[in-house]
Each structure stands twice: as structure tokens, then as C-alpha cells.
JSON list of C-alpha atoms in Angstrom, two decimals:
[
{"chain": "K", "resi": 152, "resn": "UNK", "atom": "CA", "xyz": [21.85, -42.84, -1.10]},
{"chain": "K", "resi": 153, "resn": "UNK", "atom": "CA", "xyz": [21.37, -46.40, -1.84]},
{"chain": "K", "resi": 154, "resn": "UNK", "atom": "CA", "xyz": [20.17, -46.94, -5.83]},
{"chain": "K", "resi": 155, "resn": "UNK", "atom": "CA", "xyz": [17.90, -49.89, -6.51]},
{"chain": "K", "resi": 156, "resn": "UNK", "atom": "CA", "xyz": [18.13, -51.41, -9.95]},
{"chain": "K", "resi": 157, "resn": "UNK", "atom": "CA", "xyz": [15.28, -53.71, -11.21]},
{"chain": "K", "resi": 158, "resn": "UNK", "atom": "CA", "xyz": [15.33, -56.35, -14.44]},
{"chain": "K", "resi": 159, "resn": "UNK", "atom": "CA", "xyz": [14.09, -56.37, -17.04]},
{"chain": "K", "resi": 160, "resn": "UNK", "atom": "CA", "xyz": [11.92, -53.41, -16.84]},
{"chain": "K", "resi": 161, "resn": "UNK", "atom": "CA", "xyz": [9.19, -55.02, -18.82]},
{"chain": "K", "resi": 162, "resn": "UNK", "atom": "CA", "xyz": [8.39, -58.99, -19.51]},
{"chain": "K", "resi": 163, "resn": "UNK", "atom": "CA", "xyz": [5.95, -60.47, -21.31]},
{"chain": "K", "resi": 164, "resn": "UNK", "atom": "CA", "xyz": [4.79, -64.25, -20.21]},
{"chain": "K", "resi": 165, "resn": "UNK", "atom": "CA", "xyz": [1.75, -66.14, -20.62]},
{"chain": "K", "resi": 166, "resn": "UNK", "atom": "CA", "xyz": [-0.80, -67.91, -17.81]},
{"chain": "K", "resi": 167, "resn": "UNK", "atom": "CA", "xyz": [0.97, -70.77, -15.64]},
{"chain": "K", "resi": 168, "resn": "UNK", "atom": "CA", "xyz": [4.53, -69.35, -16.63]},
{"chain": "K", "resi": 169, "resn": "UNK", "atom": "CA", "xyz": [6.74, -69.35, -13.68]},
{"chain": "K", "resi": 170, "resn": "UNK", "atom": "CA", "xyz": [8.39, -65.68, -13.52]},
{"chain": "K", "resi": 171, "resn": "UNK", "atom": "CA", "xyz": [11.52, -64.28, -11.96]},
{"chain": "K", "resi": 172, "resn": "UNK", "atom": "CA", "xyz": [12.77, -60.60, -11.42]},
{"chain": "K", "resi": 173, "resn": "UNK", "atom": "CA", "xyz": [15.44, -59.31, -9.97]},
{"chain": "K", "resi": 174, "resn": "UNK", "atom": "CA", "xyz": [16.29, -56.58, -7.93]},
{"chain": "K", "resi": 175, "resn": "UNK", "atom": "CA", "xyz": [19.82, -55.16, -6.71]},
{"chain": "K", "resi": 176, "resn": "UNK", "atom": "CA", "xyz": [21.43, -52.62, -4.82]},
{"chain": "K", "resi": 177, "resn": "UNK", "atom": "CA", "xyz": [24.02, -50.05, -5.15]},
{"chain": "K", "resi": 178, "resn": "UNK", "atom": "CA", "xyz": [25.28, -51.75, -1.55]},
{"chain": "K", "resi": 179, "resn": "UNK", "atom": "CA", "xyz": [24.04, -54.22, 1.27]},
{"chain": "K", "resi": 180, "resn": "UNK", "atom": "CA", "xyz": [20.52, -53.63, 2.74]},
{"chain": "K", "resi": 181, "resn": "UNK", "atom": "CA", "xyz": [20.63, -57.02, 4.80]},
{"chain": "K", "resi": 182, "resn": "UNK", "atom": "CA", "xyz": [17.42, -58.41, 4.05]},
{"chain": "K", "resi": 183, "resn": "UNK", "atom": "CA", "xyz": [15.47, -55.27, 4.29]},
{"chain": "K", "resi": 184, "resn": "UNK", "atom": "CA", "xyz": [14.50, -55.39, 0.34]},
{"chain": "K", "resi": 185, "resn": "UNK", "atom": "CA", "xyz": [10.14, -55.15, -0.10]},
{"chain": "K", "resi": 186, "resn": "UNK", "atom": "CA", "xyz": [8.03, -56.07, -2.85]},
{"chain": "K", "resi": 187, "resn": "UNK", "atom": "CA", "xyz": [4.84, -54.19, -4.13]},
{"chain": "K", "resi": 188, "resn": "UNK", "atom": "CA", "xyz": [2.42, -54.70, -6.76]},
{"chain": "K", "resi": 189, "resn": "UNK", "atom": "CA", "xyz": [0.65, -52.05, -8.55]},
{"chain": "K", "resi": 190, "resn": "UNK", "atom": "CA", "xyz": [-2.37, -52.07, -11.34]},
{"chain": "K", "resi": 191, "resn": "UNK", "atom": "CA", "xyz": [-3.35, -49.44, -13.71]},
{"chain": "K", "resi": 192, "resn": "UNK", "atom": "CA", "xyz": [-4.93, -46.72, -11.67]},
{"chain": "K", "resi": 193, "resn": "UNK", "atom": "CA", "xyz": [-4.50, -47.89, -8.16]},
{"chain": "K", "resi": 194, "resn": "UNK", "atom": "CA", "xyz": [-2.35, -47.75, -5.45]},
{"chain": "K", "resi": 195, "resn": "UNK", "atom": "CA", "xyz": [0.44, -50.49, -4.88]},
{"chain": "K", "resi": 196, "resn": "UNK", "atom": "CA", "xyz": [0.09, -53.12, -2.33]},
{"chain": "K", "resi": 197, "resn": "UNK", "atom": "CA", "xyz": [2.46, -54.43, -0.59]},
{"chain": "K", "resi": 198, "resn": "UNK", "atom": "CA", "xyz": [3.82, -58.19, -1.49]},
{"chain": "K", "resi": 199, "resn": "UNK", "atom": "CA", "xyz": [6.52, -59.35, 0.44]},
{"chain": "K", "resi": 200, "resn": "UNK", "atom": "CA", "xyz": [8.47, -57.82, 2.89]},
{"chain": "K", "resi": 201, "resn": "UNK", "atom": "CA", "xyz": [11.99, -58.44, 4.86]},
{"chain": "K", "resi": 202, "resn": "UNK", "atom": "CA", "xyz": [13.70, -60.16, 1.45]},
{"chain": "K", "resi": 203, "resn": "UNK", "atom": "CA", "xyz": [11.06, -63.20, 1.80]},
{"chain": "K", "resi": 204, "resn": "UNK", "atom": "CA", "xyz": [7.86, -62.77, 4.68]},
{"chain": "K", "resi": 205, "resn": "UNK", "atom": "CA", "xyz": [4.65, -62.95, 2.45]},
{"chain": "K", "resi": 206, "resn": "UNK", "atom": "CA", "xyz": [2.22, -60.29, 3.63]},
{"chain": "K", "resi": 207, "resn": "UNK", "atom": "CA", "xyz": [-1.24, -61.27, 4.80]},
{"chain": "K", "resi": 208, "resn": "UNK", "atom": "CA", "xyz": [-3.54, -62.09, 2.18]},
{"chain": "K", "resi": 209, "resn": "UNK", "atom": "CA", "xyz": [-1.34, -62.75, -0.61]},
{"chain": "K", "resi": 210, "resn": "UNK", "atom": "CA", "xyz": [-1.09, -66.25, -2.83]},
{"chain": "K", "resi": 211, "resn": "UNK", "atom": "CA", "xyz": [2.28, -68.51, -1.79]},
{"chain": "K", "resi": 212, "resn": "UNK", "atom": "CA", "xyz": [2.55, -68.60, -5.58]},
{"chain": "K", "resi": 213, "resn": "UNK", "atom": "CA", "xyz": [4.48, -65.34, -4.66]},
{"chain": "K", "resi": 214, "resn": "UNK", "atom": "CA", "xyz": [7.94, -66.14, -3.43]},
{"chain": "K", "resi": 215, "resn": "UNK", "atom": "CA", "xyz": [11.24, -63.62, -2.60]},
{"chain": "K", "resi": 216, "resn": "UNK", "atom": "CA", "xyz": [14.69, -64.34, -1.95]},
{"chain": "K", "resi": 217, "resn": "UNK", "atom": "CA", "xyz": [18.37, -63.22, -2.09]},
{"chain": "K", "resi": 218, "resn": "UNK", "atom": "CA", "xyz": [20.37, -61.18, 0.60]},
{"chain": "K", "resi": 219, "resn": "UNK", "atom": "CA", "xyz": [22.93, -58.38, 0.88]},
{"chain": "K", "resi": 220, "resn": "UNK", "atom": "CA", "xyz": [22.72, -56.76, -2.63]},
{"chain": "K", "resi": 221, "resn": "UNK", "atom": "CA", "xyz": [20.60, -59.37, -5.03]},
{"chain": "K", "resi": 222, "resn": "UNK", "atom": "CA", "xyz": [17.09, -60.23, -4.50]},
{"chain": "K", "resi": 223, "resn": "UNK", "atom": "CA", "xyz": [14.55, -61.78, -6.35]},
{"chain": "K", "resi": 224, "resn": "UNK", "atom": "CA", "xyz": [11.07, -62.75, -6.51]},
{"chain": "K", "resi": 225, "resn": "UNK", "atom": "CA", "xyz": [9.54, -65.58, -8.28]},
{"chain": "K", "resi": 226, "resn": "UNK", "atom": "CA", "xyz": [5.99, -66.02, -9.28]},
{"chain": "K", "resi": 227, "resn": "UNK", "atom": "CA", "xyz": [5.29, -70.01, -9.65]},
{"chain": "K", "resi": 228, "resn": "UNK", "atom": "CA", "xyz": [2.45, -69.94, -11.81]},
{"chain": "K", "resi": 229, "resn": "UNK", "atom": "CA", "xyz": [0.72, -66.82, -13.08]},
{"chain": "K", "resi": 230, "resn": "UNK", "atom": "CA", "xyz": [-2.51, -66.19, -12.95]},
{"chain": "K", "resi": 231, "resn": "UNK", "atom": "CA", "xyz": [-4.90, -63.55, -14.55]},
{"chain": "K", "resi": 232, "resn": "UNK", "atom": "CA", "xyz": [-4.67, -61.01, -11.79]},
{"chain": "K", "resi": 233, "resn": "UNK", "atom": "CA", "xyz": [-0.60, -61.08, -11.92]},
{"chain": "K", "resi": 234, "resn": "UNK", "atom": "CA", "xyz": [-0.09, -58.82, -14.70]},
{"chain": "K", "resi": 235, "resn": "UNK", "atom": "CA", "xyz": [0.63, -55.67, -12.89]},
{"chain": "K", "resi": 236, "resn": "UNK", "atom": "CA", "xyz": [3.94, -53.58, -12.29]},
{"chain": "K", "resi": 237, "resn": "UNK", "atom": "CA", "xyz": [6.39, -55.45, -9.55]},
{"chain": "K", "resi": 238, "resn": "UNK", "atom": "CA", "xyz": [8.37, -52.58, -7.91]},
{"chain": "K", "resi": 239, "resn": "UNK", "atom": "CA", "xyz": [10.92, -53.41, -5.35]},
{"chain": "K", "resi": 240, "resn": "UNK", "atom": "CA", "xyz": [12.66, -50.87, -2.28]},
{"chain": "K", "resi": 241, "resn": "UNK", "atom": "CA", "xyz": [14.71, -50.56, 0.50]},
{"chain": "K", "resi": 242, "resn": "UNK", "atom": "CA", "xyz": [14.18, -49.97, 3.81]},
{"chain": "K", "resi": 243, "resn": "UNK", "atom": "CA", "xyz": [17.16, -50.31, 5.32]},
{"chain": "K", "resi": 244, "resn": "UNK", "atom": "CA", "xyz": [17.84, -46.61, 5.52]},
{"chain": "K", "resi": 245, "resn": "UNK", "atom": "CA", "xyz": [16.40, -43.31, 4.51]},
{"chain": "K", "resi": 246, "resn": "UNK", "atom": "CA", "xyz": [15.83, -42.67, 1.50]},
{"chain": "K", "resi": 247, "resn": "UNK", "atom": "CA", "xyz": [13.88, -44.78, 1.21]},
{"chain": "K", "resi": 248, "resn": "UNK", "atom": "CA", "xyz": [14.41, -45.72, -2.43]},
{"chain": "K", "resi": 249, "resn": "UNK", "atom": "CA", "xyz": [12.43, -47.94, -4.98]},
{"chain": "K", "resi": 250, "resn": "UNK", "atom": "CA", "xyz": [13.59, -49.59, -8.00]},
{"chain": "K", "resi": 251, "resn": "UNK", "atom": "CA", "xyz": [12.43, -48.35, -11.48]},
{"chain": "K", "resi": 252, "resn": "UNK", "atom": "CA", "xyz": [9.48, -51.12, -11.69]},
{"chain": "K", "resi": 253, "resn": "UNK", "atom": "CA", "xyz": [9.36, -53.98, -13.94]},
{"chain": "K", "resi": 254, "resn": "UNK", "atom": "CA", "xyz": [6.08, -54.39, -16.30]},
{"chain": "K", "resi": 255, "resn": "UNK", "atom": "CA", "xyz": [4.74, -57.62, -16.55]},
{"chain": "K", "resi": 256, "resn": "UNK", "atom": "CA", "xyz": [2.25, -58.24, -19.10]},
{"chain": "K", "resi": 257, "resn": "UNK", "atom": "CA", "xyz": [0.53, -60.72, -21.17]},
{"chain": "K", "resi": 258, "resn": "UNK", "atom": "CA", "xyz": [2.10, -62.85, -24.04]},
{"chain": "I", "resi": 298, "resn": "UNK", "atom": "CA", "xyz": [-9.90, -51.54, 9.05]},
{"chain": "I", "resi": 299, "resn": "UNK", "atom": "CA", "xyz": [-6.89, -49.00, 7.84]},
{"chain": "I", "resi": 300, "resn": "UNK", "atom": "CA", "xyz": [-8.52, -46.01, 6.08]},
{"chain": "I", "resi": 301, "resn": "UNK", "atom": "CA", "xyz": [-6.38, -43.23, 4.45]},
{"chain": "I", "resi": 302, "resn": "UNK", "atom": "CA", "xyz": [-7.79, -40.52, 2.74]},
{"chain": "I", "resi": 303, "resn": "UNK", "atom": "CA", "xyz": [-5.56, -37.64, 0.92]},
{"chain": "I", "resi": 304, "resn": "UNK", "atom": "CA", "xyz": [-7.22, -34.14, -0.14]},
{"chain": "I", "resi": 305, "resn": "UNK", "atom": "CA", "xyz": [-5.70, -30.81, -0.76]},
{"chain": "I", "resi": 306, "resn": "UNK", "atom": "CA", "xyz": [-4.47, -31.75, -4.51]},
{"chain": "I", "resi": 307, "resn": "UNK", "atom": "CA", "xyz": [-4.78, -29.76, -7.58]},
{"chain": "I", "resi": 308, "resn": "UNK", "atom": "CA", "xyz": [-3.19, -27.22, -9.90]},
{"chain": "I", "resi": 309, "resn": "UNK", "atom": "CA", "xyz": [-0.77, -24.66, -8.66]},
{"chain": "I", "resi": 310, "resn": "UNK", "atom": "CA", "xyz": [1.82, -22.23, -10.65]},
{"chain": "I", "resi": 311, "resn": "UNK", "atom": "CA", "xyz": [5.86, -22.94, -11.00]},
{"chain": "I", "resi": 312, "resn": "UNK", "atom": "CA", "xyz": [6.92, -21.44, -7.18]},
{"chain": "I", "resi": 313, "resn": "UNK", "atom": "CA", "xyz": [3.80, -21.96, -5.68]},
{"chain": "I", "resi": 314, "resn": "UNK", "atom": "CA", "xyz": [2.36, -23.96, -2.79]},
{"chain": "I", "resi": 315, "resn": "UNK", "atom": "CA", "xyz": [0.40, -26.34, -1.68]},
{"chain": "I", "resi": 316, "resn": "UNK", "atom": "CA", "xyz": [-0.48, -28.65, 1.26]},
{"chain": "I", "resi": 317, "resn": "UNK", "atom": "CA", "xyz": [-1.49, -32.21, 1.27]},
{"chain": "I", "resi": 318, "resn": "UNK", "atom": "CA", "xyz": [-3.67, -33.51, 4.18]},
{"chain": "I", "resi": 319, "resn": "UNK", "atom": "CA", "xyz": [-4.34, -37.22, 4.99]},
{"chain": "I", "resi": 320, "resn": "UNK", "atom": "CA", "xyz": [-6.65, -38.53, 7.41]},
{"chain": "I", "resi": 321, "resn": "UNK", "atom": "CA", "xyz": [-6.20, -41.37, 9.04]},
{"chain": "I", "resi": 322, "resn": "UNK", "atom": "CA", "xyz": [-8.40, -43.91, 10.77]},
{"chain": "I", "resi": 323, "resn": "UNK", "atom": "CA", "xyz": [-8.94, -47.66, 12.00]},
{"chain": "I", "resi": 324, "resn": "UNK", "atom": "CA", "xyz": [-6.03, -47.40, 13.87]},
{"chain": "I", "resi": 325, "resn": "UNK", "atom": "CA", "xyz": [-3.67, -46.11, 16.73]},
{"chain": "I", "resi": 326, "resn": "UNK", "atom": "CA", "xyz": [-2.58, -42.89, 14.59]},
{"chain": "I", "resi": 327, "resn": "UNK", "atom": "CA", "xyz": [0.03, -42.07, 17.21]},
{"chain": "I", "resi": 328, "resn": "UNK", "atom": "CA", "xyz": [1.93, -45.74, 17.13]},
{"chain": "I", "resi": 329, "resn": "UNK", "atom": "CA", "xyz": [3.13, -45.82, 12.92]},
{"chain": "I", "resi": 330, "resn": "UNK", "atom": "CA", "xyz": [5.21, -43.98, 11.25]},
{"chain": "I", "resi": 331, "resn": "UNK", "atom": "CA", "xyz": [4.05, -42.19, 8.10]},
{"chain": "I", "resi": 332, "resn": "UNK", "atom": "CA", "xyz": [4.81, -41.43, 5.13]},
{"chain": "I", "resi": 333, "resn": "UNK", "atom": "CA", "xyz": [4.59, -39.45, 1.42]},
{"chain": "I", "resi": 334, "resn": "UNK", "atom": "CA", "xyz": [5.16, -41.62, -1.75]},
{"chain": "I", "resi": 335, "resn": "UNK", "atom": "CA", "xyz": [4.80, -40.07, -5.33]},
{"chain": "I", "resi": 336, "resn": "UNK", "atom": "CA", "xyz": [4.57, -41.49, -8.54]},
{"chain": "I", "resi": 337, "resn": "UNK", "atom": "CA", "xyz": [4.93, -38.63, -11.46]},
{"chain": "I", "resi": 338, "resn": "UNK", "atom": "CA", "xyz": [2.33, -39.09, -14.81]},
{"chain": "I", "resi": 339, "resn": "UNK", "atom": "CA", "xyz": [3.40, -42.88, -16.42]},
{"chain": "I", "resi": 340, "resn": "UNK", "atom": "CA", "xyz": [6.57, -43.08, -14.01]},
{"chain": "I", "resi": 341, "resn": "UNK", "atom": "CA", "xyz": [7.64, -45.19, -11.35]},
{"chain": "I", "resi": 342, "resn": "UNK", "atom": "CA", "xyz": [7.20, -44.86, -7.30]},
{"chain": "I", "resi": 343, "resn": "UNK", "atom": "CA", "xyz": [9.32, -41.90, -5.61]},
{"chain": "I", "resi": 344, "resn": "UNK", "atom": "CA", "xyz": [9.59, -41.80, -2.03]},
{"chain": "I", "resi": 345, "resn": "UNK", "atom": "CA", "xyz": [9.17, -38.46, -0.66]},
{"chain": "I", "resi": 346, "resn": "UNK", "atom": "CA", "xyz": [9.23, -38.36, 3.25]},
{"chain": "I", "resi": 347, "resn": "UNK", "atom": "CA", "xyz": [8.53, -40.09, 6.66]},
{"chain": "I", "resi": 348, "resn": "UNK", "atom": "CA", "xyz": [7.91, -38.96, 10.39]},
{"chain": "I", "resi": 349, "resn": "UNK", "atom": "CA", "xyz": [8.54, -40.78, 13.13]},
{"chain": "I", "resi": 350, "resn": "UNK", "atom": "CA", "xyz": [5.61, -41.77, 15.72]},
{"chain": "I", "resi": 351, "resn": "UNK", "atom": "CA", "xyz": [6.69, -38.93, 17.97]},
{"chain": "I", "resi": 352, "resn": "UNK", "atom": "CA", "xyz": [7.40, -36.33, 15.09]},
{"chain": "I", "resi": 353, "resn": "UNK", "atom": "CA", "xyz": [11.16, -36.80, 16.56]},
{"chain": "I", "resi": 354, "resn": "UNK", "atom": "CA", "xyz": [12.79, -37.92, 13.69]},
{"chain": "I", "resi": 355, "resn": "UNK", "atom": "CA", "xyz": [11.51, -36.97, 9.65]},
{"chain": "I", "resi": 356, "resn": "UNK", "atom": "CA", "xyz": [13.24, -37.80, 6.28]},
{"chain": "I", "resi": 357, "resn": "UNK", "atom": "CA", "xyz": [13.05, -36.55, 2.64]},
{"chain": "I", "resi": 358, "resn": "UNK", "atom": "CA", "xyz": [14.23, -37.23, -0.87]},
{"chain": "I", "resi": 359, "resn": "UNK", "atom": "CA", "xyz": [17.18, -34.88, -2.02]},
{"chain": "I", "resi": 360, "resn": "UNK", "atom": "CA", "xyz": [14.89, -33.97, -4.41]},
{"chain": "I", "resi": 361, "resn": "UNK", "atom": "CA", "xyz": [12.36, -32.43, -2.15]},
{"chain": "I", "resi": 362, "resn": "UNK", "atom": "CA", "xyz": [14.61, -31.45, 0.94]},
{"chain": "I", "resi": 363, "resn": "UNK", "atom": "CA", "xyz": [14.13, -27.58, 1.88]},
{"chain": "I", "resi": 364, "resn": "UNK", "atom": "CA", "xyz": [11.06, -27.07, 0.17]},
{"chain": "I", "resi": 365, "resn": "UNK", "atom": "CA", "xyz": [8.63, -29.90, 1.51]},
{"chain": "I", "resi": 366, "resn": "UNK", "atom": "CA", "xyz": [7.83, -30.03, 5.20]},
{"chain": "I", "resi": 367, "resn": "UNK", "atom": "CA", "xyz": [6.10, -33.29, 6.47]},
{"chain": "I", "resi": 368, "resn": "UNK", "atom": "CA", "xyz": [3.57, -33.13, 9.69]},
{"chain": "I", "resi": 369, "resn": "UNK", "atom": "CA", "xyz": [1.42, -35.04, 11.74]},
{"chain": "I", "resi": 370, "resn": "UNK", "atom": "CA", "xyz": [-0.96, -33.99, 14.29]},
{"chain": "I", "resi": 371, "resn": "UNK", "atom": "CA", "xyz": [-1.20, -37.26, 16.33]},
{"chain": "I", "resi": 372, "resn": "UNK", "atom": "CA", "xyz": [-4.71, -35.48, 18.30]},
{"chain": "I", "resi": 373, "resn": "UNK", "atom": "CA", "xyz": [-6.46, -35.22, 15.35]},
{"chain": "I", "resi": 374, "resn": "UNK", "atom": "CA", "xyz": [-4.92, -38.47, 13.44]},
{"chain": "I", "resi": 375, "resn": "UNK", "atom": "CA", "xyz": [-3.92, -36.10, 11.08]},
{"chain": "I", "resi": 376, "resn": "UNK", "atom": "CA", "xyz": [-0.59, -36.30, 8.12]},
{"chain": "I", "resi": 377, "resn": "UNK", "atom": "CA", "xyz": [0.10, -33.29, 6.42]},
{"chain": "I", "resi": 378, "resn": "UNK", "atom": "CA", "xyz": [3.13, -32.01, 3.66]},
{"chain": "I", "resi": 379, "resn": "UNK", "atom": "CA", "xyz": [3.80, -28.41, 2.99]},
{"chain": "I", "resi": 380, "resn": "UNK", "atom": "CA", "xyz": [4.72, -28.04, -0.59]},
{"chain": "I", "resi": 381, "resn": "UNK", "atom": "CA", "xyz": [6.69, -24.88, -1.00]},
{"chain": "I", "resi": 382, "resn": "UNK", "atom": "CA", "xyz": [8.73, -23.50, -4.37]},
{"chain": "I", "resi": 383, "resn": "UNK", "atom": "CA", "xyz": [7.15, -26.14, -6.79]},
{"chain": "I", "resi": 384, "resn": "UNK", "atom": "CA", "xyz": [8.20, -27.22, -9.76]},
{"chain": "I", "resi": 385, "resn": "UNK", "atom": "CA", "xyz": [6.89, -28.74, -12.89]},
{"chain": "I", "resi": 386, "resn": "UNK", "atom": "CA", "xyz": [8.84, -31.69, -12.23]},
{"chain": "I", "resi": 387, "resn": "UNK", "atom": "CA", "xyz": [6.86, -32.09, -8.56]},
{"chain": "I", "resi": 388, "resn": "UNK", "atom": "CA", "xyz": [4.28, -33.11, -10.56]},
{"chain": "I", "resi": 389, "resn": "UNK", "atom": "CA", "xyz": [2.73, -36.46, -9.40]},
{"chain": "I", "resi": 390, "resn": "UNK", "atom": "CA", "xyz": [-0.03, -38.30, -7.70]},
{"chain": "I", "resi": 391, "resn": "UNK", "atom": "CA", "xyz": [0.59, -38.12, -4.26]},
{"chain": "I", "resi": 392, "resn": "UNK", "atom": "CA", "xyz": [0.26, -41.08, -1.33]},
{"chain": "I", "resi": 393, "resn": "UNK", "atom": "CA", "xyz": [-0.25, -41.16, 1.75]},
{"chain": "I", "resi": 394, "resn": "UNK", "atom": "CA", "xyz": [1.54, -44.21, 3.26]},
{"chain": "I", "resi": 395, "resn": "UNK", "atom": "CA", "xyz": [1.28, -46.07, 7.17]},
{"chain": "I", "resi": 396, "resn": "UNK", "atom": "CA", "xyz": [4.22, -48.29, 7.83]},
{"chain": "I", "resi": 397, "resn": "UNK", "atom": "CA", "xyz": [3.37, -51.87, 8.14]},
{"chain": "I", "resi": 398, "resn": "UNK", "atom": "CA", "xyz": [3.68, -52.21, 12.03]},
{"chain": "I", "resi": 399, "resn": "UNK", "atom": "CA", "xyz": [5.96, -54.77, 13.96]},
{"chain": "I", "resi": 400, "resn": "UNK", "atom": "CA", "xyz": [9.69, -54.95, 14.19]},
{"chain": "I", "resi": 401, "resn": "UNK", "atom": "CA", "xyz": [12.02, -52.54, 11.66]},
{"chain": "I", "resi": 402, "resn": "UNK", "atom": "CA", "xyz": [8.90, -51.47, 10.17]},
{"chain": "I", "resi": 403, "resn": "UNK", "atom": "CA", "xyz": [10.47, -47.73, 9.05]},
{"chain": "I", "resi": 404, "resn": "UNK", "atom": "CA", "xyz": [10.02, -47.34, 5.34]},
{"chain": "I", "resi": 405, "resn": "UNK", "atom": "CA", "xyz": [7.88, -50.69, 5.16]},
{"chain": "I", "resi": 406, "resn": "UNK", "atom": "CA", "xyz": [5.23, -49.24, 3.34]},
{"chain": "I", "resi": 407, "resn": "UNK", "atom": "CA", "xyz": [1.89, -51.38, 4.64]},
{"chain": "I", "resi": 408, "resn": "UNK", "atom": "CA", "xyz": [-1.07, -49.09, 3.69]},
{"chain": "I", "resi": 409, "resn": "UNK", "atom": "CA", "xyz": [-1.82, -46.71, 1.27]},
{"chain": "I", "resi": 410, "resn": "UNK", "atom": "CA", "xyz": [-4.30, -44.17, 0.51]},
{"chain": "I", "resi": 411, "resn": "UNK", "atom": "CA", "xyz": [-5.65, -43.61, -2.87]},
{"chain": "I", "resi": 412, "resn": "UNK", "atom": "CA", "xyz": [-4.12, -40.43, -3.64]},
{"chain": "I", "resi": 413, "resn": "UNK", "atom": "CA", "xyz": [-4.08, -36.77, -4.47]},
{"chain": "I", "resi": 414, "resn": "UNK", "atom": "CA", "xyz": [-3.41, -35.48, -7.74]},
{"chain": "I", "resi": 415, "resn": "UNK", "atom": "CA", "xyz": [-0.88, -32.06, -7.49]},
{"chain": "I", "resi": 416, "resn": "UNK", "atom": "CA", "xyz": [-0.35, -30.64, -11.55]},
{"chain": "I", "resi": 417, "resn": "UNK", "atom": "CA", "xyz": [2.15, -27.82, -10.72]},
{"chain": "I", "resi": 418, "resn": "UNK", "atom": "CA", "xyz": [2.12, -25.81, -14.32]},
{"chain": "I", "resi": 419, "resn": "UNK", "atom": "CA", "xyz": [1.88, -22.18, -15.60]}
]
């Protein structure tokens, strides 16, 4: 099974910071690493997909990158509504396995 | 517009069962894949299990493999999991997920469903 690490697992930044996490696998997933966003008490949403294709609806201050086995995304100004838990996964092959989430929260 | 709608959560005994339903609408049931996702009490996201369109081709966690059994019922845009031999560490809300659509879109988790509670505890 392919293990997805994610750092830091928590970060604490203010409004208008520009914020980076990072994501890597136990091997290479070609560019099939996804992003998701998840608040307190609802269900994650889905943020980028294939390493760097923004899904419909969501801000271009939301960025990915990377290939193989290190990926990141990159948040150019936050906003409010950012502060949430960032969980990247894999779906290059089943399992289908997510990283452990990183917490980002207000400074 | 995607609706998913989980039910058949609640509180079972250690070696118990249980069966999650999830109905699906605003859209071609038959043409996604689905899938289970489960996040335990204050923990991170655990993928469970996905069927194929067709029901030709399903996957599971190690964790759950010979006790879970996903379904779908592509007539009645129906998803469902059998939950056999819980345990206390099965505990978790539990999603119900359609792939995003479009090309390589296995395990690209679009839409989700709000969720079904399952407490498994004596």
C-alpha cells in the first residue's frame, strides 16, 4: 500500500499569509495526488485534483504542485474561510490512501 | 445537482452488524464509481471501499477486507456496505462518496454525502 505523509500536521498563520504544505509518498503516484478541505462538522470538499487542476468553484488563491513522490499546495493569501483541515490522497491505485491532515488555524 | 444521502447508522455491539445505505440522485447513478470514506471521532479521513460502475471490480482497506461488503443497485441508484464482525475501532462517521467524473477519475473523490454516524460499543 502506498503511505501518504503530510507536514506539518498543524500551522498556525494569520490573514493574507501565503501558506505551503506538503505532501509525500511512500513511492511515485505520477500526478495522481488530490487535495480536500474539511471544516468542523462537515464533509470535505474537494480542492484540487491531478497534482494541480483546480476544481470548479474554488478561489485561484489555491494552487498545487510537485510530481512523482512530493507535492504541495500553496495558498497565496488567506482568507477567513481558509482555516480548515487540508488533507491530501492518492489515487493512483487502490487503497486509496489519505495523508494524516494538516490543521491550519488562526495566529 | 449531486445529492447523497447516508442512513442506516447507529449503535451496534463488538461482533455485530450493520448496513449503510446511500441514495443517490441528480445524476447518471450507473456511470460513477462509488465509494465509502470514514473518518473515526477527532481523526483523520480513512478510505474504506469503491465499486466500479458495473459492480465488476470493488476495493477495500486491509483494515476492513473480509468483514465489509460494498454494493450498489444501479436500478434503484442505490450504494450500500455490509458491516459484519465490528469492532470498537470501526467506529466512525461514515461517507458516502461519487467519483468526480472524467478521465482516471477512480478514487477522485468529487461528492460527498453528509454522513452516517456507526458507534460500535458494548
Amino acid at each position: 500500500d502506498i503511505q501518504m505523509t503530510q507536514s506539518p500536521s498543524s500551522l498556525s498563520a494569520s490573514v493574507g499569509d501565503r501558506v505551503t504544505f506538503t505532501c509525500r509518498a511512500s513511492q511515485s503516484i505520477s500526478g495522481s495526488l488530490n487535495w480536500y478541505q474539511q471544516k468542523p462538522g462537515r464533509a470535505p470538499q474537494l480542492l484540487i485534483y491531478s497534482t494541480s487542476k483546480l476544481e470548479r468553484g474554488i478561489p485561484s488563491s489555491f494552487s498545487g504542485s510537485g510530481s512523482g513522490t512530493e507535492f504541495s499546495l500553496t495558498i497565496s493569501s488567506l482568507q477567513p474561510e481558509d482555516f480548515a483541515t487540508y488533507y491530501c490522497q492518492q489515487s493512483y491505485s487502490a487503497p486509496y490512501t489519505f495523508g494524516q491532515g494538516t490543521k491550519l488555524d488562526i495566529k | 445537482e449531486v445529492q447523497l444521502v447516508e442512513s442506516g447508522g447507529g449503535l451496534v455491539k463488538p461482533g455485530g452488524s450493520l448496513r449503510l445505505s446511500c441514495a443517490a440522485s441528480g445524476f447518471s447513478f450507473s456511470d460513477y464509481y462509488m465509494n465509502w470514506i470514514r473518518q473515526a471521532p477527532g481523526k483523520g479521513l480513512e478510505w474504506v471501499s469503491s465499486i466500479s460502475d458495473s459492480s465488476a471490480d470493488r476495493y477495500y482497506a486491509d483494515s476492513v477486507k473480509g468483514r465489509f461488503t460494498i454494493s450498489r443497485d444501479n436500478a434503484k441508484n442505490s450504494l450500500s456496505l455490509q458491516m459484519d464482525s465490528l469492532r470498537a475501532e470501526d467506529t466512525a462517521i461514515y461517507y458516502c462518496v461519487r467519483d468526480r467524473g472524467g478521465a482516471a477519475a477512480a478514487g477522485l473523490l468529487g461528492y460527498w454525502g453528509q454522513g452516517t454516524l456507526v458507534t460500535v460499543s458494548s
